[in-house]
Coordinates of C-alpha atoms in Angstrom, one line a residue:
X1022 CA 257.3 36.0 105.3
X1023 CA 258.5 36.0 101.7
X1024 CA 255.0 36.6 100.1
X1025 CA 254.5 39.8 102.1
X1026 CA 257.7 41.1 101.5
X1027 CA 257.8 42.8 98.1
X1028 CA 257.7 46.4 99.2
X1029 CA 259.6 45.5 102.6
X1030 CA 263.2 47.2 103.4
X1031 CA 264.4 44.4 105.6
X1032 CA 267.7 46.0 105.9
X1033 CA 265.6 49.1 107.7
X1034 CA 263.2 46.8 109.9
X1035 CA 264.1 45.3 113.2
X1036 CA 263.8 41.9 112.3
X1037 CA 265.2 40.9 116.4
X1038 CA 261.8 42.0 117.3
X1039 CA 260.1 39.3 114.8
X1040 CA 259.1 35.9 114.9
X1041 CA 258.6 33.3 112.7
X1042 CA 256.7 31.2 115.1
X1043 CA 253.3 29.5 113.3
X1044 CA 250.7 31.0 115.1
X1045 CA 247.2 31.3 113.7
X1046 CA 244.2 33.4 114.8
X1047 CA 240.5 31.6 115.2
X1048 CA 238.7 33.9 117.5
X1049 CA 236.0 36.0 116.4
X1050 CA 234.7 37.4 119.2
X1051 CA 234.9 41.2 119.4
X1052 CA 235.7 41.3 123.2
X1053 CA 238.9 38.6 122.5
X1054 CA 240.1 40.2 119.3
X1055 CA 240.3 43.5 121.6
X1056 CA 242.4 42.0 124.0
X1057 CA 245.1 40.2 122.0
X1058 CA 245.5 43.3 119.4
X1059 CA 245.9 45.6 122.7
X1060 CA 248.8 42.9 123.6
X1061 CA 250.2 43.1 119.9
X1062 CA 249.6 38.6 119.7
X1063 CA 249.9 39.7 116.2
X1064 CA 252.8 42.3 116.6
X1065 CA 255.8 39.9 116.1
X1066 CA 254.6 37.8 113.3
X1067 CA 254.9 39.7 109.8
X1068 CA 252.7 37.1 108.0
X1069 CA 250.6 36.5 110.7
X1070 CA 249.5 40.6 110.9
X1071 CA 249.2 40.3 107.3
X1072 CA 246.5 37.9 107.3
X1073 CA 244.9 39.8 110.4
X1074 CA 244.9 43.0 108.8
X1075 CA 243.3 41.2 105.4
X1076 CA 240.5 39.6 108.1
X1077 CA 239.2 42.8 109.7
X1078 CA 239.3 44.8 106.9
X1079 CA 237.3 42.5 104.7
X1080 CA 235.0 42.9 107.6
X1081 CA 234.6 45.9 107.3
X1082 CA 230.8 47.2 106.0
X1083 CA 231.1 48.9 102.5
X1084 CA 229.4 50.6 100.0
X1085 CA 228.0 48.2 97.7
X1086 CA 230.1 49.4 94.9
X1087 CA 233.7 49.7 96.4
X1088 CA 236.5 49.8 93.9
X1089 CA 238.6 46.3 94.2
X1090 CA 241.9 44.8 93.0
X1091 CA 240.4 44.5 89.2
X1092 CA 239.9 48.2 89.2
X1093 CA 242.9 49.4 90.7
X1094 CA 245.0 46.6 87.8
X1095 CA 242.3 48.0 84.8
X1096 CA 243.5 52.2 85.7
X1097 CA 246.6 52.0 86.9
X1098 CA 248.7 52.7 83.8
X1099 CA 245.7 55.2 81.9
X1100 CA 246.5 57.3 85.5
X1101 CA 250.2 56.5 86.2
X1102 CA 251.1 56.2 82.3
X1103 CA 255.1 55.8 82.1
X1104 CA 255.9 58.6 84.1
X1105 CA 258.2 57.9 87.5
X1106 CA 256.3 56.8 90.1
X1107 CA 258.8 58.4 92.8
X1108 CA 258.1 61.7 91.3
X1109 CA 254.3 61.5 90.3
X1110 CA 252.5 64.7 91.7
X1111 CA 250.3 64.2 94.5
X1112 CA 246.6 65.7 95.0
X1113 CA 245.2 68.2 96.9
X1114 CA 243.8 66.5 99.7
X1115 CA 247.1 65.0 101.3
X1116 CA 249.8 66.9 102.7
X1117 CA 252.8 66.2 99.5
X1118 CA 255.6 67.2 102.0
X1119 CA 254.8 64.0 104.5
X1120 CA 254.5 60.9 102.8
X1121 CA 256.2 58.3 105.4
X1122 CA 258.7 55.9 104.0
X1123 CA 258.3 53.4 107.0
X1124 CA 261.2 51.0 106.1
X1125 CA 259.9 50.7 102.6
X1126 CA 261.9 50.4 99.5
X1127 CA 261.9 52.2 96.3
X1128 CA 259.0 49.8 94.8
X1129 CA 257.0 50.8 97.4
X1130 CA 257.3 54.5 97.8
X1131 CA 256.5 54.8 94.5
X1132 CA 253.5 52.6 95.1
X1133 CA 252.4 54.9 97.6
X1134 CA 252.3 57.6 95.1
X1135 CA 250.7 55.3 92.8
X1136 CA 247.9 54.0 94.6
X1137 CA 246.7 57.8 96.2
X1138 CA 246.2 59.0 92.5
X1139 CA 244.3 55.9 91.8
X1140 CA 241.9 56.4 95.1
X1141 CA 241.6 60.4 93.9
X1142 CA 240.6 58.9 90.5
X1143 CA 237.9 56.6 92.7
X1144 CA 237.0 58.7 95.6
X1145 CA 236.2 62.0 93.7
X1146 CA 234.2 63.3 97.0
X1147 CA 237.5 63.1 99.3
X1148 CA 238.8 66.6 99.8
X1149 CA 241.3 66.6 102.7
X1150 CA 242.7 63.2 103.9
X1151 CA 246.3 64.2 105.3
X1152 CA 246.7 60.6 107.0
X1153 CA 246.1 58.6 104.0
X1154 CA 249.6 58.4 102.6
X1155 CA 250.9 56.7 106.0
X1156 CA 247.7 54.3 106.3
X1157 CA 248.6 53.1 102.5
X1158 CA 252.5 52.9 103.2
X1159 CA 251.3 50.7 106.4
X1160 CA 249.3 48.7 104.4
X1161 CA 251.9 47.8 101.7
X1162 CA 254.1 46.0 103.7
X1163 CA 251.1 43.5 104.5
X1164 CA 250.1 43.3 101.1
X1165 CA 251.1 41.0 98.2
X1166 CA 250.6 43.8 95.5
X1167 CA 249.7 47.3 95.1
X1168 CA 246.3 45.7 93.3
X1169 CA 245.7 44.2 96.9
X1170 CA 246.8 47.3 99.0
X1171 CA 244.6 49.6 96.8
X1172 CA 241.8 47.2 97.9
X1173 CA 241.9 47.5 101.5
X1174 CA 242.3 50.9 101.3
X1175 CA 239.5 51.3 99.5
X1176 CA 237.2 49.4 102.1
X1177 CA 238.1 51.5 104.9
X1178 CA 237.2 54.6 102.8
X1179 CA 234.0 53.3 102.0
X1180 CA 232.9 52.1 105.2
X1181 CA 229.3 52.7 105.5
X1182 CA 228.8 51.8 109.0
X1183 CA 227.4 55.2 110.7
X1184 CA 228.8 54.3 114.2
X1185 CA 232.4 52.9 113.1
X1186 CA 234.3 56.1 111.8
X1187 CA 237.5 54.9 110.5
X1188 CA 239.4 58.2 108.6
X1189 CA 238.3 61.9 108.1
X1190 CA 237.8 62.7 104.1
X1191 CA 236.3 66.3 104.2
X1192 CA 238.7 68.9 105.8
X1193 CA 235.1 70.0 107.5
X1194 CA 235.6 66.4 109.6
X1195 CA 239.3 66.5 110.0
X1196 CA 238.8 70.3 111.5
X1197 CA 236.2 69.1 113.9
X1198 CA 238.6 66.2 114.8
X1199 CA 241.1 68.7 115.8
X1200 CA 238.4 70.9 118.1
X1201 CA 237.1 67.6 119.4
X1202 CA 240.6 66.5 120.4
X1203 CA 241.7 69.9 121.9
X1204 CA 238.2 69.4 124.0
X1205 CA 239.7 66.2 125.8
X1206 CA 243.1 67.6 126.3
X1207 CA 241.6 70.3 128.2
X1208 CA 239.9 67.4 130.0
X1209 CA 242.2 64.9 130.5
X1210 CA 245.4 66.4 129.9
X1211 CA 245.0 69.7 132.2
X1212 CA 248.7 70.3 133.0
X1213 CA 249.8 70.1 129.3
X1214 CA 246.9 72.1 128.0
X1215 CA 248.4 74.7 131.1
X1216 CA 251.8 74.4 129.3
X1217 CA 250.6 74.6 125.2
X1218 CA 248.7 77.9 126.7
X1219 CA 251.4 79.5 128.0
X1220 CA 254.1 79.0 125.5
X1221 CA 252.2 79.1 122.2
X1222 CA 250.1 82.1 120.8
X1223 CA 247.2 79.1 119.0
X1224 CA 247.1 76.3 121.1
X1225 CA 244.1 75.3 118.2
X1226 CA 247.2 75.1 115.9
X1227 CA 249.2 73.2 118.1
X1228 CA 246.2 70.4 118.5
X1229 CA 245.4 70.6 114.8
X1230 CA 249.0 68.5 114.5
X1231 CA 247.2 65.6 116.2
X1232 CA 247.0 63.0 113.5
X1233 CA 250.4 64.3 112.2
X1234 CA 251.8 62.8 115.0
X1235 CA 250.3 59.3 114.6
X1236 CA 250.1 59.3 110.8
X1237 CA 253.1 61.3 110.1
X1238 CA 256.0 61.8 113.0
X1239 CA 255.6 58.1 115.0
X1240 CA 257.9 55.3 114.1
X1241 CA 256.4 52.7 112.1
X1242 CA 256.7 50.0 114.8
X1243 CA 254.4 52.5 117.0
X1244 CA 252.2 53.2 114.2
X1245 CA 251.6 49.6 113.3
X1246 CA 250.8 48.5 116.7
X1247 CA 248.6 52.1 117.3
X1248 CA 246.5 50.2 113.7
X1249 CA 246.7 47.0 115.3
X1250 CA 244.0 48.2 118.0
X1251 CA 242.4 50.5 115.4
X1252 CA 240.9 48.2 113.2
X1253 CA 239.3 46.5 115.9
X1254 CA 238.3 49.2 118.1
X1255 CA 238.0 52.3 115.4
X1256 CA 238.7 56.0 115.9
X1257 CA 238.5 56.6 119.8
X1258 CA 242.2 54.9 119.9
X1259 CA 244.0 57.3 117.7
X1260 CA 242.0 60.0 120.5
X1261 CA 243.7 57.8 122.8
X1262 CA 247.3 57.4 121.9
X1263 CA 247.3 61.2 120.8
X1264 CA 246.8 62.3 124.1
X1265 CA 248.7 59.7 125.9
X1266 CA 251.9 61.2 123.4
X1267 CA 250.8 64.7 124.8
X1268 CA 251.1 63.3 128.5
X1269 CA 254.5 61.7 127.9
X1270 CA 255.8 64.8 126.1
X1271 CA 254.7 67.0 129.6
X1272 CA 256.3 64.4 131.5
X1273 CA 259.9 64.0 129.4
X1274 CA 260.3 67.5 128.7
X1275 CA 258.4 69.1 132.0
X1276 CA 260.7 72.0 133.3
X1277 CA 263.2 71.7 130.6
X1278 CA 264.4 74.9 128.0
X1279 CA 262.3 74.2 124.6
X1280 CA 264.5 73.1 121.8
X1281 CA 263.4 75.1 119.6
X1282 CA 260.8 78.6 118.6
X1283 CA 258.2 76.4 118.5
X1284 CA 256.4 74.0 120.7
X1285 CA 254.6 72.2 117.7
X1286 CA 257.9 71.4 116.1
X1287 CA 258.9 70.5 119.7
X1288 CA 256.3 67.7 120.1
X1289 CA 257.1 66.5 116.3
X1290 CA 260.7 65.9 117.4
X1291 CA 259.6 64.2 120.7
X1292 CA 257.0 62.2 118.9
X1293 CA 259.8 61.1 116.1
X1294 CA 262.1 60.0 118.5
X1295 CA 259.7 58.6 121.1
X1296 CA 262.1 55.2 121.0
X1297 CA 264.6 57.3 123.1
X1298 CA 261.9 57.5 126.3
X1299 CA 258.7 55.3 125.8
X1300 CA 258.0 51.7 123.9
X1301 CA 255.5 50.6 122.3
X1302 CA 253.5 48.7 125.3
X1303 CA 254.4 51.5 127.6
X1304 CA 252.4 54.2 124.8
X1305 CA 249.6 51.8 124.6
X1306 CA 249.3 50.9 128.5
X1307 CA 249.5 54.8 129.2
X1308 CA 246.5 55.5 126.2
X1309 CA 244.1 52.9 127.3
X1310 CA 244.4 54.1 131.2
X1311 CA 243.2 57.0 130.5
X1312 CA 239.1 56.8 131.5
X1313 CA 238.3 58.5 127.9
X1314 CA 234.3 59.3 127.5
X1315 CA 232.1 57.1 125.3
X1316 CA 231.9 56.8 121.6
X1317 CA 228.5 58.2 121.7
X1318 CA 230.2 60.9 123.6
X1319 CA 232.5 62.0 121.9
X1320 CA 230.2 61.2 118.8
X1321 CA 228.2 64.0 119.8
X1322 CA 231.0 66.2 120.4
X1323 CA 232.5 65.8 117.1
X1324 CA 229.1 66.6 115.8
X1325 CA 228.9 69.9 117.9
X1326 CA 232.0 70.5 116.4
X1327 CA 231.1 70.6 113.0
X1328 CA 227.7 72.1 113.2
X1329 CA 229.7 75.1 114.6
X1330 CA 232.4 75.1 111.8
X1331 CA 229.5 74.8 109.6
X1332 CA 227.4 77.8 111.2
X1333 CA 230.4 79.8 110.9
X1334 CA 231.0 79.0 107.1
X1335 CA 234.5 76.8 107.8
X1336 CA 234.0 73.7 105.4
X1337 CA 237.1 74.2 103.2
X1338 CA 240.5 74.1 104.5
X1339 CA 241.6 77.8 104.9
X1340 CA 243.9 79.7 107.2
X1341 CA 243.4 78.7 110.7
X1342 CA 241.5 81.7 112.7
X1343 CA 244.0 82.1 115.9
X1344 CA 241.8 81.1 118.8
X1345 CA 243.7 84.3 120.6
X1346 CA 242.2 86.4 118.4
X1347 CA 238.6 85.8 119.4
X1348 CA 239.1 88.4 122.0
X1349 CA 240.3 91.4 120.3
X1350 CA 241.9 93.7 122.6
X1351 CA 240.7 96.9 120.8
X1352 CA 236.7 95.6 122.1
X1353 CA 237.0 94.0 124.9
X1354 CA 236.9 96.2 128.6
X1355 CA 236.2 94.1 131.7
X1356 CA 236.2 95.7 135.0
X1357 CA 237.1 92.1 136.3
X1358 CA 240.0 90.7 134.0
X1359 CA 242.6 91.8 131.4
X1360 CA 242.8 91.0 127.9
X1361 CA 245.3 88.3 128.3
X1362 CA 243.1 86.8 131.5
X1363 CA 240.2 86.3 129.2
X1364 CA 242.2 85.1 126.2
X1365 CA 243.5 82.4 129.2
X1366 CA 239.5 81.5 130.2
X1367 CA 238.7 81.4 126.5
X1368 CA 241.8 78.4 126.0
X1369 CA 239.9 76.3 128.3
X1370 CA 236.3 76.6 126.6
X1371 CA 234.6 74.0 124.5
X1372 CA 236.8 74.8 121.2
X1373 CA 233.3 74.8 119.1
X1374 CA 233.0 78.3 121.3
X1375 CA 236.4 79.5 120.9
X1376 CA 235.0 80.6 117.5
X1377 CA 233.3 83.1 118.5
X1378 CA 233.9 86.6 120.4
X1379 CA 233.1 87.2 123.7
X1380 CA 229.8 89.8 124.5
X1381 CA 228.6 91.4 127.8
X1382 CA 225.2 90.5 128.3
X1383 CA 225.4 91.7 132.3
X1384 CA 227.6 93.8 135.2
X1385 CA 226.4 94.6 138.2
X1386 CA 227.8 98.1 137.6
X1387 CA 225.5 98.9 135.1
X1388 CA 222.5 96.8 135.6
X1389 CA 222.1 96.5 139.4
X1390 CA 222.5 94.0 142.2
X1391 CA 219.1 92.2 140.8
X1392 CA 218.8 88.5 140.4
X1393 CA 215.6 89.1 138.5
X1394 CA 217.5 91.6 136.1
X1395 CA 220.4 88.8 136.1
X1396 CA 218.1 86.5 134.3
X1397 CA 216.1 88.7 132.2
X1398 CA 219.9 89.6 130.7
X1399 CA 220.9 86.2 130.6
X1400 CA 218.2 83.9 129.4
X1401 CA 218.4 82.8 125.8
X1402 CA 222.4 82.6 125.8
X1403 CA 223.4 79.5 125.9
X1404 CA 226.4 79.1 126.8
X1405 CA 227.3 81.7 129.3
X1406 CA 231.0 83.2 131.2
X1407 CA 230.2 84.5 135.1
X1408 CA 233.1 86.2 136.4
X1409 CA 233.2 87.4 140.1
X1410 CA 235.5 90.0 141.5
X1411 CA 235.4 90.1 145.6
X1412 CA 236.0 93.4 147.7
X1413 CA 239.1 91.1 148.8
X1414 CA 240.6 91.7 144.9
X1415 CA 239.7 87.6 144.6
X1416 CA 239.0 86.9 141.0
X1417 CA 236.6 83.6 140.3
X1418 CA 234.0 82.4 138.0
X1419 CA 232.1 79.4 135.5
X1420 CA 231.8 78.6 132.5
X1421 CA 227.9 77.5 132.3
X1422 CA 227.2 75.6 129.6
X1423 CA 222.6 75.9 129.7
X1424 CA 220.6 78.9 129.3
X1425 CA 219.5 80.0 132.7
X1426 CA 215.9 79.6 131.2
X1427 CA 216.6 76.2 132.2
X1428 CA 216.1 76.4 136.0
X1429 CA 212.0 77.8 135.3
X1430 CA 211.5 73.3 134.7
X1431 CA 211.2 73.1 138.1
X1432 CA 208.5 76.0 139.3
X1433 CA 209.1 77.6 142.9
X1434 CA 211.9 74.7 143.6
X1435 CA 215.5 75.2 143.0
X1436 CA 216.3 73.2 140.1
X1437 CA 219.3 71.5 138.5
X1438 CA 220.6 71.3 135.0
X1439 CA 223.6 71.9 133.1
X1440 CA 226.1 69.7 131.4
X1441 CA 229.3 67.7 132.0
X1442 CA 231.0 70.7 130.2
X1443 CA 230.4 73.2 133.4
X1444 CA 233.3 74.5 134.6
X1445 CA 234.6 76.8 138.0
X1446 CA 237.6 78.4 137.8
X1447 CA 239.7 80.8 139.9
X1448 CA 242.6 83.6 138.6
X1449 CA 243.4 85.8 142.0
X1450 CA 245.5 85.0 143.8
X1451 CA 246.3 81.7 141.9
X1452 CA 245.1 80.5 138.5
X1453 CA 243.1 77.2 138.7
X1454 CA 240.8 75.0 136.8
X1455 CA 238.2 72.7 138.6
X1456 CA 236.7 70.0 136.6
X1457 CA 233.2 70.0 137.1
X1458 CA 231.0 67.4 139.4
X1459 CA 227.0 67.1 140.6
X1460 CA 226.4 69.4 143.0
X1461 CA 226.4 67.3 146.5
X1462 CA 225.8 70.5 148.8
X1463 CA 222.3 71.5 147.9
X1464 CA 221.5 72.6 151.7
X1465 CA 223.7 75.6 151.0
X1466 CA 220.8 77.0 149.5
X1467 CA 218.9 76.4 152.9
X1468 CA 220.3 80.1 154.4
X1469 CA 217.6 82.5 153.7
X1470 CA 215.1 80.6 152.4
X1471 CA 212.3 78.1 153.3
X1472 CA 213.5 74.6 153.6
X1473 CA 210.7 72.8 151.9
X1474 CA 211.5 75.1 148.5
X1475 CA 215.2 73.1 148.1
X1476 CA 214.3 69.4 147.1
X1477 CA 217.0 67.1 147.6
X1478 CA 219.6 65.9 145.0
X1479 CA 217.3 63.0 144.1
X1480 CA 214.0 64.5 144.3
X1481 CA 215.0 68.4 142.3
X1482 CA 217.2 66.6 139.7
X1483 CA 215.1 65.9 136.1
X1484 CA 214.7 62.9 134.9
X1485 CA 215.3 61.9 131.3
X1486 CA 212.1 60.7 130.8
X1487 CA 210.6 63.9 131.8
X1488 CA 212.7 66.4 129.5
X1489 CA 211.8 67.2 125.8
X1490 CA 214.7 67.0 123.5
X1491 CA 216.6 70.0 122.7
X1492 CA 215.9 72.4 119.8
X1493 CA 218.0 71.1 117.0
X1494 CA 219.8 74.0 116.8
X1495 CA 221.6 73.5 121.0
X1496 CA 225.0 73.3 120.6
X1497 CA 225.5 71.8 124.0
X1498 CA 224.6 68.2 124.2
X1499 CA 227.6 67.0 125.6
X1500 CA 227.0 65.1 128.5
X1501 CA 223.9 66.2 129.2
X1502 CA 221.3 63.3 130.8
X1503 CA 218.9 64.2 128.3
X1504 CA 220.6 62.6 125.5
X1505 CA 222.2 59.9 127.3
X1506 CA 218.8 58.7 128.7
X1507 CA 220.4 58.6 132.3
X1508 CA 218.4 57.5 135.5
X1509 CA 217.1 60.9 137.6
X1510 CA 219.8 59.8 140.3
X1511 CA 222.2 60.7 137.7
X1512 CA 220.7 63.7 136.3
X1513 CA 222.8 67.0 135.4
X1514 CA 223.4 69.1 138.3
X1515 CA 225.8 71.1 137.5
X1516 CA 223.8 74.4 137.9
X1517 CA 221.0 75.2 139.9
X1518 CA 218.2 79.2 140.1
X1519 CA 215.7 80.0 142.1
X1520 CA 214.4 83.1 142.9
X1521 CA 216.4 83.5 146.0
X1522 CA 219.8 82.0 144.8
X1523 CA 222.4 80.4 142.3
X1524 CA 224.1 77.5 142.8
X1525 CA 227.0 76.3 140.5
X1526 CA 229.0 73.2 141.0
X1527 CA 232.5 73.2 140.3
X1528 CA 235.3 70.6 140.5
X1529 CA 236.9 68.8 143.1
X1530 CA 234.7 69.2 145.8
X1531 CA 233.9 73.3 144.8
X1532 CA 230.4 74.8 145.0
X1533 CA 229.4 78.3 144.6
X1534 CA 226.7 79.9 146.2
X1535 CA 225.6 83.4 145.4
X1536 CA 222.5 84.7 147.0
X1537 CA 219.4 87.1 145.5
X1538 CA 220.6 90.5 146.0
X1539 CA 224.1 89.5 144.2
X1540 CA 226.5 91.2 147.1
X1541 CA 227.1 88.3 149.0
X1542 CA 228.9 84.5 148.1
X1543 CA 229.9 81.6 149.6
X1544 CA 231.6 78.5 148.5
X1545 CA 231.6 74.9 149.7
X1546 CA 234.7 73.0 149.4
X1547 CA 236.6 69.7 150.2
X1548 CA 238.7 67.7 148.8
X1549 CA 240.5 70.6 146.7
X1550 CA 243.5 70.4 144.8
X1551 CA 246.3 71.0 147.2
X1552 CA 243.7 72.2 149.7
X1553 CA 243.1 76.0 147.9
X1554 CA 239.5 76.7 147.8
X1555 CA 237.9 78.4 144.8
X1556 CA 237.8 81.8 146.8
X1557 CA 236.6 82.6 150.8
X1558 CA 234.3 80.9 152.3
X1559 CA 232.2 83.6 152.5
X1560 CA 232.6 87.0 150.7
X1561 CA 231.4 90.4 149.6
X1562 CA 230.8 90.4 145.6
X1563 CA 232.6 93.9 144.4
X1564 CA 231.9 93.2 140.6
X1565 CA 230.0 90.6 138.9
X1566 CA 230.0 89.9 134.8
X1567 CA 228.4 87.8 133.2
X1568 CA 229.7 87.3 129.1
X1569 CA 227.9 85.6 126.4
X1570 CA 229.3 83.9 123.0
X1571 CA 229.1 86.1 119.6
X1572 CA 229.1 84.7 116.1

């Protein structure tokens, strides 16, 4: 242990918790190394995660000039000079008033300090990197010198791999991190997305905190074994462990008073003090349950993301825009929901659309009870907000994420489309959120219309192979079979048009079924969530909206 422990505080560490059993690590294969750094093999031997840590980052494919050791030893003291490192000023791009100390001593926090100014001296493109001061305080206790730390860190800034994203540099990618992140809690973390939206005013600001948590409030034992699986798996585990913090911080504190004005500082203190409820292996077990989507996925996500930060001008880091504020009370009238209703919907949208404002494209008050004149209205939005209001005061609707131009691929048939983003949702008498799934009740279309005109699942869906890519401009790729080169069996069909009827499917079981003169709806459920369908079985429409997304 002794030549790794220069910049160590043993007196800090848990040293119970270590081993100095001689173990050694041979395997190479990607699928092993996965499984022992999920179990933390490495986790109890100091030396041992040393050497680990110096194996996969070597690994790691960089540009071909990548400063080394030499270069970090050669303008260290032009840079540093004879000033204190303790108190050296720190650039732009990190956040000065978090630089973790994890158990180091004073040799190494002033390395820290050291070794960013040298990086900024090396990396002049990096303009916002808020986690790099706990990655390089990480790294120093498995390193033999600053020289060598300054190394590593260097490789995993100039990893050149394009699938193997390892940390955000530009505030433009840490933004879209944050929006990416806030898309799969609103998937995967639905009851404490419910709770960030009632109790904060920006739940965008309370998700923008994400990689504070895990490079900023978490212990260093959590953090080193969260980097453990990171270096062999990449970015999708901090996506994981962030959210699997979020799920334990709804489950502690569900029901109890907050401890303080604000729930971000609330989940800072839970995620400081995470030792008093969760362990390490518990955190990890409860992150890698969680059936997260691909990396190609959530690839494409991220890149939705930034193409609408980018559209909308947001490259630099700036004031957050309140996500609340998007629907500005003073412009919005709905006959259907309030101000605060819509601000609700708009918290469980794709965050790359919770830029923009919200924009009437169609009401059946104004422009009829015509499906015709439904389309005409709606075609060439993309994506699109129904809202329904029954003669029974029931309040329902979707979040469609295709232009309805869409349904036109498949002639006189009903045809399906749509993406994995499609959403039904109801707010009277009860507010509730169904995640979406393929539409399994196509016959409901059968009522009023000739039998042979509504193919089957199988036969109406569209096959990959027969769909052109989308204009480069779509912001919706997200799950979409098109891009994912899916079988026609597992097509999108999510939404469905004719000229007689819509279909849209919703989640757990939910369909809705509106017919061509607009009055008249019906749903199809089974399965629901405690049993309460998205609205009557069959009902009289009193109002129907339908909202696009403004720039």
């Amino acid at each position: 242990m002794d030549e790794y422990n220069r910049f160590v505080d043993w007196d800090k560490m848990d040293v119970t918790v270590q081993s100095q059993d001689a173990k050694e690590l041979t395997c190479t294969e990607f699928q092993e190394l996965k499984q022992l750094a999920r179990q933390g093999y490495w986790a109890k031997n100091h030396s041992l995660r040393a050497k680990v840590y110096h194996k996969l980052i070597s690994n790691i494919p960089c540009r071909t000039v990548t400063p080394d050791a030499n270069v970090y030893r050669d303008i260290v003291v032009k840079i540093v000079g004879k000033r204190n490192s303790s108190s050296l000023p720190l650039p732009e791009f990190v956040d000065n008033s978090l630089v973790p100390t994890y158990c180091l001593n004073a040799e190494g926090i002033g390395a820290v300090r050291k070794i960013i100014l040298c990086i900024a001296n090396q990396f002049p493109d990096i303009s916002f990197c808020p986690a790099l001061p706990s990655v390089i305080a990480l790294l120093l206790h498995y390193s033999k010198d600053e020289a060598e730390c300054f190394e590593q860190v260097c490789r995993i800034l100039a990893c050149n791999d394009p699938s193997k994203r390892l940390i955000d540099q530009t505030f433009l990618a840490f933004e879209s991190s944050c929006m990416t992140f806030g898309d799969l809690v609103n998937k995967y973390c639905q009851a404490a997305h419910k709770l960030m939206v009632a109790v904060s005013e920006d739940v965008l600001e309370v998700y923008s905190d994400w990689q504070r948590w895990l490079f900023g409030e978490l212990p260093m034992v959590y953090v080193a074994r969260v980097f453990d699986v990171f270096l062999v798996e990449g970015y999708k585990v901090l996506y994981r462990v962030a959210l699997a913090l979020l799920k334990f911080f709804h489950k502690v504190r569900a029901g109890q008073p907050m401890e303080s004005d604000s729930i971000q500082q609330d989940i800072r203190a839970f995620v400081r003090d995470i030792a008093k409820s969760v362990s390490p292996e518990r955190l990890l077990e409860k992150a890698f349950a969680i059936r997260l989507f691909s990396r190609k996925e959530i690839q494409l996500l991220q890149m939705a993301n930034e193409k609408a930060l980018q559209q909308k001008g947001i490259t630099v880091k700036q004031k957050r825009q309140n996500v609340h504020l998007a629907v500005h009370a003073e412009n919005f009238k709905s006959e259907i929901v309030s101000v605060k209703e819509m601000r609700d919907i708009w918290s469980w949208i794709p965050e790359r659309f919770a830029l923009c404002q919200p924009l009437l494209l169609f009401t059946t008050l104004e422009h009829g009870c015509s499906l015709s004149r439904f389309y005409s209205h709606n075609e060439g939005h993309e994506p699109t907000l129904l809202l329904i209001k029954t003669t029974a005061k029931e309040v329902c609707g979707a979040y469609l994420s295709t232009d309805w131009s869409e349904r036109r691929r498949g002639g006189n048939k009903l045809s399906f489309f749509g993406t994995g983003e499609c959403f039904v949702f109801r707010l009277q008498p009860e507010v509730e959120r169904y995640e979406w799934v393929i539409i399994k009740h196509p016959e409901l279309a059968a009522t009023g219309s000739e039998p042979e005109n509504h193919a089957s699942p199988a036969s109406s869906t569209l096959s990959s192979g027969s769909v052109p890519p989308d204009p480069s401009d779509r912001l919706s790729p997200f799950l979409s079979a098109r891009h994912f080169n899916l079988p026609s069996k597992m097509a999108s069909m999510f939404m469905a048009g004719s000229s007689e009827c819509i279909i849209i499917g919703g989640g757990d079981g939910q369909a809705l079924y509106l017919d061509a003169d607009l009055n008249h709806g019906r749903t199809s459920h089974c399965n629901t969530f405690n049993n309460q369908p998205l609205c009557s079985e069959s009902f009289q429409i009193s109002v129907l909206e339908v909202w696009g997304f403004r720039d």
